[in-house]
Short mmCIF file of C-alpha atoms and ligand atoms in Angstrom, two decimals:
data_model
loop_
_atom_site.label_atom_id
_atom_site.label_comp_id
_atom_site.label_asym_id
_atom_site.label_seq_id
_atom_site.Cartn_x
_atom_site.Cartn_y
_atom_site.Cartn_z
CA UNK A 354 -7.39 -17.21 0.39
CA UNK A 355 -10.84 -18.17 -1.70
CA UNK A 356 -12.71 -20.32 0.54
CA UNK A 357 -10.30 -23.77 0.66
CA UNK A 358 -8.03 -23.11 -1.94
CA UNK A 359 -4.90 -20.96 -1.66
CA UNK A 360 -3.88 -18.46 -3.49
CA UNK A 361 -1.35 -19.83 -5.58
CA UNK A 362 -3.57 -23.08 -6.34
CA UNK A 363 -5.83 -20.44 -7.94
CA UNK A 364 -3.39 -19.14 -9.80
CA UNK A 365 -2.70 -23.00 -10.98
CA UNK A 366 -6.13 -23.31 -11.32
CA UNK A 367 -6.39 -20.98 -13.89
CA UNK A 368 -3.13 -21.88 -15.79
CA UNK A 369 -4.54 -25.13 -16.22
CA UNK A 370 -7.63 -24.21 -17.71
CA UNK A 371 -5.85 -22.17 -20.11
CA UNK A 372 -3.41 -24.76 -20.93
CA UNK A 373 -6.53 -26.69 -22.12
CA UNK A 374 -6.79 -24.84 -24.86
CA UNK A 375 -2.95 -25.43 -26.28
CA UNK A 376 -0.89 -28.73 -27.35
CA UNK A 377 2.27 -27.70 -24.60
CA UNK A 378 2.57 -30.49 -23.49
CA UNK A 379 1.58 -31.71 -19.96
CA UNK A 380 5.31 -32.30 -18.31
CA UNK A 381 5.86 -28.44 -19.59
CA UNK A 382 2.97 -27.38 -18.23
CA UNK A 383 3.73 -28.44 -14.92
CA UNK A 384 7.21 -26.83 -14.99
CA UNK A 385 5.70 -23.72 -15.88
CA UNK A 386 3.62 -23.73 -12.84
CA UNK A 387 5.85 -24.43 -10.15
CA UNK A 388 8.22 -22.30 -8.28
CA UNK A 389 11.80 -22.58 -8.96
CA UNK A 390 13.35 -21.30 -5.79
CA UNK A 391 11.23 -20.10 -2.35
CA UNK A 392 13.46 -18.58 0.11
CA UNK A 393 12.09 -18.26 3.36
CA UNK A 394 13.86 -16.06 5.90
CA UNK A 395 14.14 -15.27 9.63
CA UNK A 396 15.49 -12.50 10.99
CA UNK A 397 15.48 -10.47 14.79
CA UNK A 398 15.53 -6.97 14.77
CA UNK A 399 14.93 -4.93 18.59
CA UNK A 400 11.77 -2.82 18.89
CA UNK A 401 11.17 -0.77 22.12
CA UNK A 402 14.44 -2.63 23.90
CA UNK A 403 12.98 -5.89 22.80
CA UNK A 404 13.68 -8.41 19.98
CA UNK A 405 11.00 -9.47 17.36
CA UNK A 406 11.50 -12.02 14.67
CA UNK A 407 10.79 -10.84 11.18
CA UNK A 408 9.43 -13.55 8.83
CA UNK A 409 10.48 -12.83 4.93
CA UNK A 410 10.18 -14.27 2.06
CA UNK A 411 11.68 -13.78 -1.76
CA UNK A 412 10.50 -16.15 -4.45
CA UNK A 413 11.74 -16.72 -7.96
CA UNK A 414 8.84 -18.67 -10.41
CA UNK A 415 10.56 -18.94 -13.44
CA UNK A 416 14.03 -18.70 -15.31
CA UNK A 417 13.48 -19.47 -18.61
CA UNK A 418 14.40 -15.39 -18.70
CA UNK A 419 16.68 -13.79 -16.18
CA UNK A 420 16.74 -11.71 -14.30
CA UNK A 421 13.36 -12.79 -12.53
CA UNK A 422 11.55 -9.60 -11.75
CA UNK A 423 9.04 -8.45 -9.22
CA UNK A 424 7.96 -6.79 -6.18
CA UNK A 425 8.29 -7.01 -2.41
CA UNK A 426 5.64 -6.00 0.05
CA UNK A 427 5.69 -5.04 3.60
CA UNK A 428 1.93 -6.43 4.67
CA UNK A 429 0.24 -8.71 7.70
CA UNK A 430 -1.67 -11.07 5.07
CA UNK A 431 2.31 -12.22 3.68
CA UNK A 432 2.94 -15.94 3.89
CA UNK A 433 4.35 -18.65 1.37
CA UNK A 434 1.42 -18.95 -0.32
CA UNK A 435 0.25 -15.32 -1.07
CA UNK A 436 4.40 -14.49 -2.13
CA UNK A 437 4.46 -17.43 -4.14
CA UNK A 438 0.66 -16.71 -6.26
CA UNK A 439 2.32 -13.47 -6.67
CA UNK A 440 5.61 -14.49 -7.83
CA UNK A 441 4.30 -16.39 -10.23
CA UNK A 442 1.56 -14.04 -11.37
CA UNK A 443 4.79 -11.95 -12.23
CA UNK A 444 5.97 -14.82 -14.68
CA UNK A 445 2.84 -14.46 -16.94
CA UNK A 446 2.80 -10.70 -16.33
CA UNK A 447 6.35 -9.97 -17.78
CA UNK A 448 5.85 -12.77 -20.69
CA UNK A 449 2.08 -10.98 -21.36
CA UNK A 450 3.86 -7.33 -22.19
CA UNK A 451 6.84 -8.70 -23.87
CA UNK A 452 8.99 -8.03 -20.85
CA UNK A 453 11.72 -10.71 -20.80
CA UNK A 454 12.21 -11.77 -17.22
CA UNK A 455 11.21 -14.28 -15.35
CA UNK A 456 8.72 -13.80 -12.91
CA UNK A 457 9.77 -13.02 -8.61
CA UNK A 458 8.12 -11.91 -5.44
CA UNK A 459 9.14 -10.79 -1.83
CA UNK A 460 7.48 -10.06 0.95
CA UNK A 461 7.82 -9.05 4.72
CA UNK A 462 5.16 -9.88 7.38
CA UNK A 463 4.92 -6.64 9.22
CA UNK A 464 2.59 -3.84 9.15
CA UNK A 465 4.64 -1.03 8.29
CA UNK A 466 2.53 1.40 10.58
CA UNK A 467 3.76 -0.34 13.10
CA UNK A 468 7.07 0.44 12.66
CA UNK A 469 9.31 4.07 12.83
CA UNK A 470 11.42 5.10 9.71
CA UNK A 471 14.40 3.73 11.44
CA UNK A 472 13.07 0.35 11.99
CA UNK A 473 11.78 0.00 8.47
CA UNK A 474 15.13 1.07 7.56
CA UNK A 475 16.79 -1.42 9.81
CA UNK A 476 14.53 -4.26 8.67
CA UNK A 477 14.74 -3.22 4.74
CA UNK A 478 18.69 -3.37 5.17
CA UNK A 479 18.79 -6.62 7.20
CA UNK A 480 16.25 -8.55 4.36
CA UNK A 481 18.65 -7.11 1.55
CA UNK A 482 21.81 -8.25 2.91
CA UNK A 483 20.05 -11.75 3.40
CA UNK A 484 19.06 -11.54 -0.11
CA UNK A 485 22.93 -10.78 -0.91
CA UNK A 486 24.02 -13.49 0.73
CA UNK A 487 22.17 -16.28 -0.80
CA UNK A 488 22.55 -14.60 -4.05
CA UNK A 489 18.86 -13.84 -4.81
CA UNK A 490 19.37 -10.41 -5.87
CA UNK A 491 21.40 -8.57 -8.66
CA UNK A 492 20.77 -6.78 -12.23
CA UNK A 493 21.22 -10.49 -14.05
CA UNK A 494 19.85 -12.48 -11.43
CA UNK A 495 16.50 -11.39 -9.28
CA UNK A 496 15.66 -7.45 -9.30
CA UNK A 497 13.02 -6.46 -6.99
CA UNK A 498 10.63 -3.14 -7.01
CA UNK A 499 8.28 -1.58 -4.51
CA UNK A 500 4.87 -3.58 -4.47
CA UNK A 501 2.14 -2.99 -1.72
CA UNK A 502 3.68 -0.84 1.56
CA UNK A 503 6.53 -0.12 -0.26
CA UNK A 504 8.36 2.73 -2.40
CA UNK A 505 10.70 4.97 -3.73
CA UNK A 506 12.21 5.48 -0.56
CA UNK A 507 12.68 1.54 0.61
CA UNK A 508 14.25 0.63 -3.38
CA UNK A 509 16.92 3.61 -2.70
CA UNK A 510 17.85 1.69 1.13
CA UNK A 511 18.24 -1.32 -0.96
CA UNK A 512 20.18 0.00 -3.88
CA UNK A 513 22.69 1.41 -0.81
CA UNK A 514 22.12 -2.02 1.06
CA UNK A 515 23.58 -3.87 -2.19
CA UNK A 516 26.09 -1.47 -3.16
CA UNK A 517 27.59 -1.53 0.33
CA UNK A 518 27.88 -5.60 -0.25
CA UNK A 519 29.21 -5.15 -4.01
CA UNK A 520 31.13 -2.79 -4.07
CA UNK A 521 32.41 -1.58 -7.57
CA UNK A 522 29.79 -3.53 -9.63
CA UNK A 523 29.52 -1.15 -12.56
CA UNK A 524 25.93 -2.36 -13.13
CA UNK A 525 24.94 -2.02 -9.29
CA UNK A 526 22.73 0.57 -9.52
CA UNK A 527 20.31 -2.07 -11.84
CA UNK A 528 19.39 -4.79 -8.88
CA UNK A 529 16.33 -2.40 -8.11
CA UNK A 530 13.91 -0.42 -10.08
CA UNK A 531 11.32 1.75 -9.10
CA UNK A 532 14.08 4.01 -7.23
CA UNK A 533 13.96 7.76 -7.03
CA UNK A 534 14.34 9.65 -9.96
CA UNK A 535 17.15 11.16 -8.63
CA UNK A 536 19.02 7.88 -6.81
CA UNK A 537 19.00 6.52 -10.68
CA UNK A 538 15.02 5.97 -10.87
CA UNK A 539 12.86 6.84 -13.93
CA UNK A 540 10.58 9.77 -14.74
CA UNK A 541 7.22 8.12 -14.91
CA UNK A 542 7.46 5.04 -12.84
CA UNK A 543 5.67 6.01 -9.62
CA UNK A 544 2.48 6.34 -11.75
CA UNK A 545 3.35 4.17 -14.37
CA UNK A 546 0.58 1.37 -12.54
CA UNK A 547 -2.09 3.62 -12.42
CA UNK A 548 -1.27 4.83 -15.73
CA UNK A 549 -1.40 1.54 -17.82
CA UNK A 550 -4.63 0.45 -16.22
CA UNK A 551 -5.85 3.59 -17.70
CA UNK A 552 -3.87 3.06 -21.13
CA UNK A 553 -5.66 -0.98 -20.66
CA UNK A 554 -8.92 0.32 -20.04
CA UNK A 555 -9.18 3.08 -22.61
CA UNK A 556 -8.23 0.49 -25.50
CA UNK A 557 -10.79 -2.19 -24.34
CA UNK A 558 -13.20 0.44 -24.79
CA UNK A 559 -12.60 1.50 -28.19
CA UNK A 560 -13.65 -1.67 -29.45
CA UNK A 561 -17.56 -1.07 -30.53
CA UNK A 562 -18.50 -4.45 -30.69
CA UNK A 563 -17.23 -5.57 -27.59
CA UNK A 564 -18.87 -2.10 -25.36
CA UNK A 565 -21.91 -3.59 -27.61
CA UNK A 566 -22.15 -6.61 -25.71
CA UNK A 567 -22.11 -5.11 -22.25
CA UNK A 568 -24.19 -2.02 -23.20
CA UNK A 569 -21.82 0.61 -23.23
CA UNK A 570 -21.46 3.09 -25.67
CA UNK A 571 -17.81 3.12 -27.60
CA UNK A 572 -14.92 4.94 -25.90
CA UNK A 573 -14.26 5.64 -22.12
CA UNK A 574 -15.01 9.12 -21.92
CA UNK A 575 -18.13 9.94 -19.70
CA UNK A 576 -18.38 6.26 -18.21
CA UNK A 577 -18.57 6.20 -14.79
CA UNK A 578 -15.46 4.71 -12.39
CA UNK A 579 -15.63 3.19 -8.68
CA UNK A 580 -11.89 2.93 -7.23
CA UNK A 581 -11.11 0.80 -4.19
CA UNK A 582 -7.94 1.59 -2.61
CA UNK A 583 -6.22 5.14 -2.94
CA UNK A 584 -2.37 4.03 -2.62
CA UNK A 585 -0.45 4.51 -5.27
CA UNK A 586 -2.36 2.22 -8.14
CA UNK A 587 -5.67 3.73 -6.80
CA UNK A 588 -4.86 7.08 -7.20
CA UNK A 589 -3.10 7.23 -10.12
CA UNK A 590 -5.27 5.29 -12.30
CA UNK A 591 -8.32 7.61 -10.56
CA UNK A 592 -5.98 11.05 -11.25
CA UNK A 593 -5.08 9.99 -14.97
CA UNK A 594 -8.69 8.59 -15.97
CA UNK A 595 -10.70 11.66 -14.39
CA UNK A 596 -7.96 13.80 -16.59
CA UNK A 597 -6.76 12.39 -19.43
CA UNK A 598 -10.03 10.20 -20.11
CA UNK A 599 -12.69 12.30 -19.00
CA UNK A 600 -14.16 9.49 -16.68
CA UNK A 601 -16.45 10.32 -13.68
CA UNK A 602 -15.42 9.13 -10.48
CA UNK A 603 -18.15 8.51 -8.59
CA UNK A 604 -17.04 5.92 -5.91
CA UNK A 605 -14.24 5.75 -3.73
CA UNK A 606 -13.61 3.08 -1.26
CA UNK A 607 -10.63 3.18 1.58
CA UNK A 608 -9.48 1.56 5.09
CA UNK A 609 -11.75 3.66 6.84
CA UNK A 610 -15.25 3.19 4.45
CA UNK A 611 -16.89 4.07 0.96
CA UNK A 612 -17.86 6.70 -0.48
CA UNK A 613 -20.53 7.69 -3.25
CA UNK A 614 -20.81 11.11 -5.17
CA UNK A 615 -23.67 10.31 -8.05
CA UNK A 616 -22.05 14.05 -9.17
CA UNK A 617 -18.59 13.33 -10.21
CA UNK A 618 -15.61 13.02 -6.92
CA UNK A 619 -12.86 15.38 -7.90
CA UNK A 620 -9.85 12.77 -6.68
CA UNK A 621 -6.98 15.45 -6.42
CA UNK A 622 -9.37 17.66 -3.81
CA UNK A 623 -10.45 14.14 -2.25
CA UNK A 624 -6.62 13.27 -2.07
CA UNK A 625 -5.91 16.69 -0.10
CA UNK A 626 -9.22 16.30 2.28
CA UNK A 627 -8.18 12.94 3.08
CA UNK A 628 -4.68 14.35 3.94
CA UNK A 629 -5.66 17.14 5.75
CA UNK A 630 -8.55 14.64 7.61
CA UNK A 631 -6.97 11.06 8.19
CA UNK A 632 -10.20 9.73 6.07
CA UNK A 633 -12.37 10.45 3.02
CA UNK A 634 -15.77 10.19 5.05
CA UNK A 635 -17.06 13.52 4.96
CA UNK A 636 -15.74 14.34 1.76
CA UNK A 637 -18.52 17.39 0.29
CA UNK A 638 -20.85 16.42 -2.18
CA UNK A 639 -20.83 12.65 -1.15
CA UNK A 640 -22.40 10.25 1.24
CA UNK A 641 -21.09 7.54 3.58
CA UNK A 642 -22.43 4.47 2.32
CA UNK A 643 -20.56 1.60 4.73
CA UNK A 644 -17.23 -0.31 4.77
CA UNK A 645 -13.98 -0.10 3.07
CA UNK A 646 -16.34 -3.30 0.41
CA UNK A 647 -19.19 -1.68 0.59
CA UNK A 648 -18.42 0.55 -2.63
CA UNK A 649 -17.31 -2.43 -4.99
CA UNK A 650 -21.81 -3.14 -5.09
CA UNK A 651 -22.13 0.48 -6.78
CA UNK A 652 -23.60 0.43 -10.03
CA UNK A 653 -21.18 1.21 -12.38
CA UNK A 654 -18.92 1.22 -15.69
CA UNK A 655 -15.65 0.24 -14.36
CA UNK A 656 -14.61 -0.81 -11.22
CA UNK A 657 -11.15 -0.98 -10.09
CA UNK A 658 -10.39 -2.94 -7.17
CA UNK A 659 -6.87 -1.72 -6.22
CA UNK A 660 -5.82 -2.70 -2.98
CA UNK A 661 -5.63 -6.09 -1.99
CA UNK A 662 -6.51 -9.75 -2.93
CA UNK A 663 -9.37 -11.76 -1.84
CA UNK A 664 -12.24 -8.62 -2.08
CA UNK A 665 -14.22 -10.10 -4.66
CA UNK A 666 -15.76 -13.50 -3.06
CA UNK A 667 -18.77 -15.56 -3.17
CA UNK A 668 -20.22 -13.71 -0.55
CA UNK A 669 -20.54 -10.16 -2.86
CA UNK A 670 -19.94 -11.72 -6.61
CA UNK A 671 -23.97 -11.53 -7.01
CA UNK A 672 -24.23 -8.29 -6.12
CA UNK A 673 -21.26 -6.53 -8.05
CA UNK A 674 -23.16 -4.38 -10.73
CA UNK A 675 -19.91 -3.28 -12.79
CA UNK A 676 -19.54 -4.10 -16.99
CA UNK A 677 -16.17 -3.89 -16.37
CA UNK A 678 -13.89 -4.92 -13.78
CA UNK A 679 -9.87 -3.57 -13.92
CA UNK A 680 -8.00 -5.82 -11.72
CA UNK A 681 -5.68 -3.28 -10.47
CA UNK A 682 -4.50 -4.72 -7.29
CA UNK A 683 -3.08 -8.80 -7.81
CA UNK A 684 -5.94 -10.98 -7.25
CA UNK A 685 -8.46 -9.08 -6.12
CA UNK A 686 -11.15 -11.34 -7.28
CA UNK A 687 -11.44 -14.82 -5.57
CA UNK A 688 -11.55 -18.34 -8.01
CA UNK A 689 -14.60 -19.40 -6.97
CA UNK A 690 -16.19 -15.41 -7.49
CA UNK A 691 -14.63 -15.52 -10.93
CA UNK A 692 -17.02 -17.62 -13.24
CA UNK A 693 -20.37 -15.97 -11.33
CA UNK A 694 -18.89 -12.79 -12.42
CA UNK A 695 -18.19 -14.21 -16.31
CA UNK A 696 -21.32 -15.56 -15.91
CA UNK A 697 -23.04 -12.04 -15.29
CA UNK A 698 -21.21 -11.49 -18.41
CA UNK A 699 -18.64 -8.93 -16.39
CA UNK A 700 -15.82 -7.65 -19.10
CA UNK A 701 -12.78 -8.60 -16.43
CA UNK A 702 -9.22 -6.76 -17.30
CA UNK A 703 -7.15 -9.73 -15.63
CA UNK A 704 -4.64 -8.18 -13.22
CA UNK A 705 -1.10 -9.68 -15.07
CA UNK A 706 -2.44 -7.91 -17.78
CA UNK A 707 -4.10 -4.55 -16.46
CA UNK A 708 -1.54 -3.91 -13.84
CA UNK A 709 1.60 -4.44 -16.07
CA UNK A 710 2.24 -1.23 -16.51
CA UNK A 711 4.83 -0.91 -13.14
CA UNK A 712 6.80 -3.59 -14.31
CA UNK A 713 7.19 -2.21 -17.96
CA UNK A 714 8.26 0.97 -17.18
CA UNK A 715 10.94 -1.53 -14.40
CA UNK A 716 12.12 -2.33 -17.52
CA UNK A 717 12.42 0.74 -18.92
CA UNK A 718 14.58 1.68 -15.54
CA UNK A 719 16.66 -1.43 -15.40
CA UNK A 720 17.41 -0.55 -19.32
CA UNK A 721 18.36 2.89 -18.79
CA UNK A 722 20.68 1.80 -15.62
CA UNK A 723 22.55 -0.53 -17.88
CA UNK A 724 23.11 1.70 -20.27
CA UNK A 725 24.48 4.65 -17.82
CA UNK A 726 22.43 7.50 -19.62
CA UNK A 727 18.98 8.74 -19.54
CA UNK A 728 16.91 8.04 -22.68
CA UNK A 729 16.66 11.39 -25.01
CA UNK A 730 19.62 13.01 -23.57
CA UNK A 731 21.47 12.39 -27.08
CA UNK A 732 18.80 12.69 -29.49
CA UNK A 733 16.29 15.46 -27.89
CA UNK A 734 17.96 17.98 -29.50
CA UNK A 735 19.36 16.59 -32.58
CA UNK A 736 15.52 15.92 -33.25
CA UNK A 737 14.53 19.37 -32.24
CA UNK A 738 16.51 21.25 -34.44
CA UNK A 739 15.58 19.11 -37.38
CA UNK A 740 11.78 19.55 -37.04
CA UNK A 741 12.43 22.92 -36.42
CA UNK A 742 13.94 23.20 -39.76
CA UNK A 743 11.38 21.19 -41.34
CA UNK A 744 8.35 23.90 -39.65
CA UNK A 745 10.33 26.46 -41.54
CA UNK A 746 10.80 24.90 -44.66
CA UNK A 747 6.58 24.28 -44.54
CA UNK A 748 6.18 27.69 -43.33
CA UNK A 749 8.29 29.11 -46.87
CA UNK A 750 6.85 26.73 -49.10
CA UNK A 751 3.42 27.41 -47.54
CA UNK A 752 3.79 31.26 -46.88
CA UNK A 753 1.61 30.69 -43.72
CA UNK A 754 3.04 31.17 -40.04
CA UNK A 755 2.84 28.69 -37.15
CA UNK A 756 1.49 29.91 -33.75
CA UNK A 757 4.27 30.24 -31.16
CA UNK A 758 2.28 27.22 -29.46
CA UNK A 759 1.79 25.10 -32.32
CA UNK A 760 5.59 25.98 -33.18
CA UNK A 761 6.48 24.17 -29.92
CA UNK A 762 4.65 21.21 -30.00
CA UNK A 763 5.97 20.48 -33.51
CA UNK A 764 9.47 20.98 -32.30
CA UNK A 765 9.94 19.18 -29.29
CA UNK A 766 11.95 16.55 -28.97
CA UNK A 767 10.65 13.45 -26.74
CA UNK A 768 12.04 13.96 -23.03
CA UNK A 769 12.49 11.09 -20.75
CA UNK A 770 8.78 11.25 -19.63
CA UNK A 771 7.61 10.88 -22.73
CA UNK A 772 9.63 8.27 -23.99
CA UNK A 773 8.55 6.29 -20.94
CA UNK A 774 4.94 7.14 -21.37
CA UNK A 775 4.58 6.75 -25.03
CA UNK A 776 6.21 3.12 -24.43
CA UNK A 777 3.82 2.02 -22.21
CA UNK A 778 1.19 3.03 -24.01
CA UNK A 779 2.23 1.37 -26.51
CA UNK A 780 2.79 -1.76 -24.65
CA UNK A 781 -0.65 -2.37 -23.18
CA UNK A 782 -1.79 -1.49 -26.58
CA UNK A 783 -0.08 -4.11 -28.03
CA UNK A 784 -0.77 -6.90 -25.16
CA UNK A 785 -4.49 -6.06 -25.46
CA UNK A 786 -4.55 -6.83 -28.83
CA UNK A 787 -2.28 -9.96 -28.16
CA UNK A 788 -5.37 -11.07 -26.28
CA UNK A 789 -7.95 -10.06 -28.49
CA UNK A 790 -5.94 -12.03 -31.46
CA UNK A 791 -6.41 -14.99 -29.08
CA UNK A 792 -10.03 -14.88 -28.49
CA UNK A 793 -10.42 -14.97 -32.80
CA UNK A 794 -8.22 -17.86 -32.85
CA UNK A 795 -9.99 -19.65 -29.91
CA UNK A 796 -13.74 -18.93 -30.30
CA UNK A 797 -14.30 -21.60 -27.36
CA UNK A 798 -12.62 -19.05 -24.73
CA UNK A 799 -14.92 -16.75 -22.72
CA UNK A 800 -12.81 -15.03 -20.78
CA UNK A 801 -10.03 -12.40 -21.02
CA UNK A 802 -8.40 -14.46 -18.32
CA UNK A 803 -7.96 -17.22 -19.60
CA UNK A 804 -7.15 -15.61 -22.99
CA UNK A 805 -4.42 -13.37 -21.78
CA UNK A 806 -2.80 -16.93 -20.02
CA UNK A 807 -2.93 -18.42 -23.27
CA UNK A 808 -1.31 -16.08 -24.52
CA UNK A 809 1.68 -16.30 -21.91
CA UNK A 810 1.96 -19.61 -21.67
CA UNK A 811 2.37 -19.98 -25.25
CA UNK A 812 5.63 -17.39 -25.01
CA UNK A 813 6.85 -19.50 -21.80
CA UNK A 814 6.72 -22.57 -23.44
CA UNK A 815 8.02 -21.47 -26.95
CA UNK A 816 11.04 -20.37 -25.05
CA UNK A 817 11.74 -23.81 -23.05
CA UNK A 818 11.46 -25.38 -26.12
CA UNK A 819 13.83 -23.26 -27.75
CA UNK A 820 16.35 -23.83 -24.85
CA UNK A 821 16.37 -27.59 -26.36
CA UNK A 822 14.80 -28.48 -22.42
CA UNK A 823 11.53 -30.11 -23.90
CA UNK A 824 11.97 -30.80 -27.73
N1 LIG B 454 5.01 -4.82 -7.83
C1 LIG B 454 4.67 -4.53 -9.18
C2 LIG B 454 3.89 -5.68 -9.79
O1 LIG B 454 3.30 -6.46 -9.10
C3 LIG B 454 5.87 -4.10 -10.00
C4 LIG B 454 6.95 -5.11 -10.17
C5 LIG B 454 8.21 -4.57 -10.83
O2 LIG B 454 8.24 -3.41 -11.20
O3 LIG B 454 9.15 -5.36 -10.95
O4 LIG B 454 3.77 -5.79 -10.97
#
């Protein structure tokens, strides 16, 4: 929480700013903002011979599209409040990247540390047959996905959980994404996060005139990154920019303190120390420079906060010396840190838009459990054997021959992974450009933020009007 507002009034906060700058009207406004159903759930389960009461939660924002859609997290900081900022933060996510669901949450106040396998288990099972019985979860109605202190491994107990309850449901294996590939998940969705912030990043840059403005050079390659927070959005988006945009990493910031490495941080070697070590401290060619914040005050070209909310306050707005900010964790930056940073004239990557790239590639999963087949199984090599015959035609006609390399890359026909990736790409591509459209049409707006919830908002409300619900 920012000072005295919550969480979710932020999130409010900002929708109504936005809405400022449409005509939806102000009764359809308000329904967008609220939360249509907040389930809030007790539970025992026995620790050490003992019993404990497990608070949960599962909100669902919106349904002007169903399912609703969104993750559930196992933290200490989960209440209403934070579940319900984050469910609907999901509603303006999905409608941002053209994903049609409604926007959910869940969350579990534990610290999964805490906790053995078979506890987690036990808890995980216990939450999803709650969820069962009031009918909160199920491929048409509320699909949930791993979100902080969650994964692969927690999505397959509740896929098992739900087909236990539902027994013969031929689309069962659809009330969760973000599975394991091989308990029906999708190739590319563990670092599908890390990868769109990348994909998000790397197109704001190739705008000239904007990197202009914040004197940057075009184009991401070279700039310099600071990550906080190496789970899985961290990482990722730290693995995929040092390779596939040539960025140099040269802050890290985790539980246990910051690190900086003027010289470039190779993150898959700093991934194995920290392993092998419990900690990054110590990590060769870098210096301890203080706490787990203590990083985000580097002088930089992108930061990426990626772990929690609430890291970004009044207390260190002044001092963050970033041109860009990548909101990779949900909320990381506080409401009343927000306009100092605007102010400093900060580029921020709002997190429904920069971290959309999990729930895309959801989507992607959810389709390709409905449809019972993995995508390119029936076309890859239909499609290989006609560009092959194509490269031979060009290689008569020409009289030249391909290299054996070459040859290949021509030829291949997209697998799963590539489907998925080139589709994401494509969608943060596209929203980023959604936003940029906005900004022409509204010279008045400063912000990406409040562009990219103009842009939502407008979807949301062209859809309850097309339901006939507000004419
Ligand atoms: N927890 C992720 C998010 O906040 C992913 C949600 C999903 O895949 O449904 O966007």
């Amino acid at each position: 929480m920012s000072g005295k507002i919550s969480f979710f009034k932020s999130v409010e906060n900002y929708v109504d700013k936005a809405a400022a700058f449409t005509d939806i009207p102000k009764g359809l406004v308000e329904q967008i903002k609220v939360c249509n159903l907040v389930l809030q759930i007790r539970f025992p389960i026995r620790v050490d011979g003992n019993y404990q009461v497990i608070e949960a939660y599962r909100v669902q924002h919106s349904h002007h599209r169903l399912p609703t859609k969104g993750g559930i997290r196992y933290a200490e900081t989960v209440d209403q409040d934070e579940v319900m900022a984050l469910a609907s933060l999901m509603t303006f996510k999905c409608a941002l990247v053209d994903v049609p669901f409604g926007g959910a949450k869940g969350g579990i106040k534990i610290n999964p540390a805490n906790f053995s396998e078979e506890q987690l288990q036990n808890i995980t099972r216990r939450y999803t047959s709650e969820l069962v019985k009031k009918n909160f979860i199920g491929p048409g109605i509320d699909v949930p996905a791993p979100d902080y202190g969650t994964g692969p491994r927690e999505m397959a107990w509740i896929l098992d959980t739900y087909q236990a309850l539902r027994h013969g449901e031929v689309d069962s294996i659809a009330c969760v994404t973000g599975k394991p590939v091989t308990q029906n998940g999708i190739r590319g969705r563990a670092e599908a996060t890390g990868r769109g912030v990348f994909y998000g990043l790397r197109e704001c840059m190739r705008h000239e005139e904007d990197m202009v403005k914040i004197g940057l050079t075009k184009g991401i390659e070279g700039k310099t990154m600071v990550v906080q927070g190496l789970g899985n959005v961290g990482s990722n988006t730290a693995l995929i920019s040092q390779a596939e945009g040539h960025v140099k990493i040269i802050g890290i910031a985790e539980r246990e303190g910051s690190i900086h490495g003027p010289d470039g941080i190779d993150v898959e070697k700093l991934l194995a120390f920290r392993k092998e070590t419990g900690s990054i401290i110590g990590f060769p060619g870098t210096k301890h420079i203080g706490d787990a914040s203590a990083a985000l005050e580097l002088e930089c070209d992108i930061l990426v906060p990626a772990a929690l909310e609430n890291q970004i306050t009044l207390d260190n707005a002044s001092r963050i010396k970033a041109k860009i900010i990548a909101e990779a964790a949900n909320g990381p930056i506080t409401a009343d840190a927000d306009p100092i940073l605007i102010a400093k004239g900060i580029i921020i990557l709002p997190d429904f838009y920069i971290n959309a790239g999990g729930v895309t590639v959801s989507y992607f999963e959810w389709l390709k459990n409905l449809s019972h087949h993995r995508f390119g199984r029936l076309e890859n090599r239909f499609q290989h054997d006609a560009y092959r015959r194509i490269v031979m035609k060009v290689e008569e006609f020409t009289g030249k021959t391909l290299s054996d390399r070459d040859r290949d890359l021509l030829t291949r026909g997209g697998t799963e992974v590539d489907l998925v990736n080139s589709g994401l790409e494509d969608t943060m591509i596209t929203a980023y450009n959604q936003i940029k459209e906005t900004f022409r049409q509204h010279p008045d707006i400063k912000d990406m933020r409040t562009a990219a919830f103009v842009c939502s908002l407008k979807k949301i409300a062209g859809d309850y009007i097309s339901m006939g619900i507000f004419p």
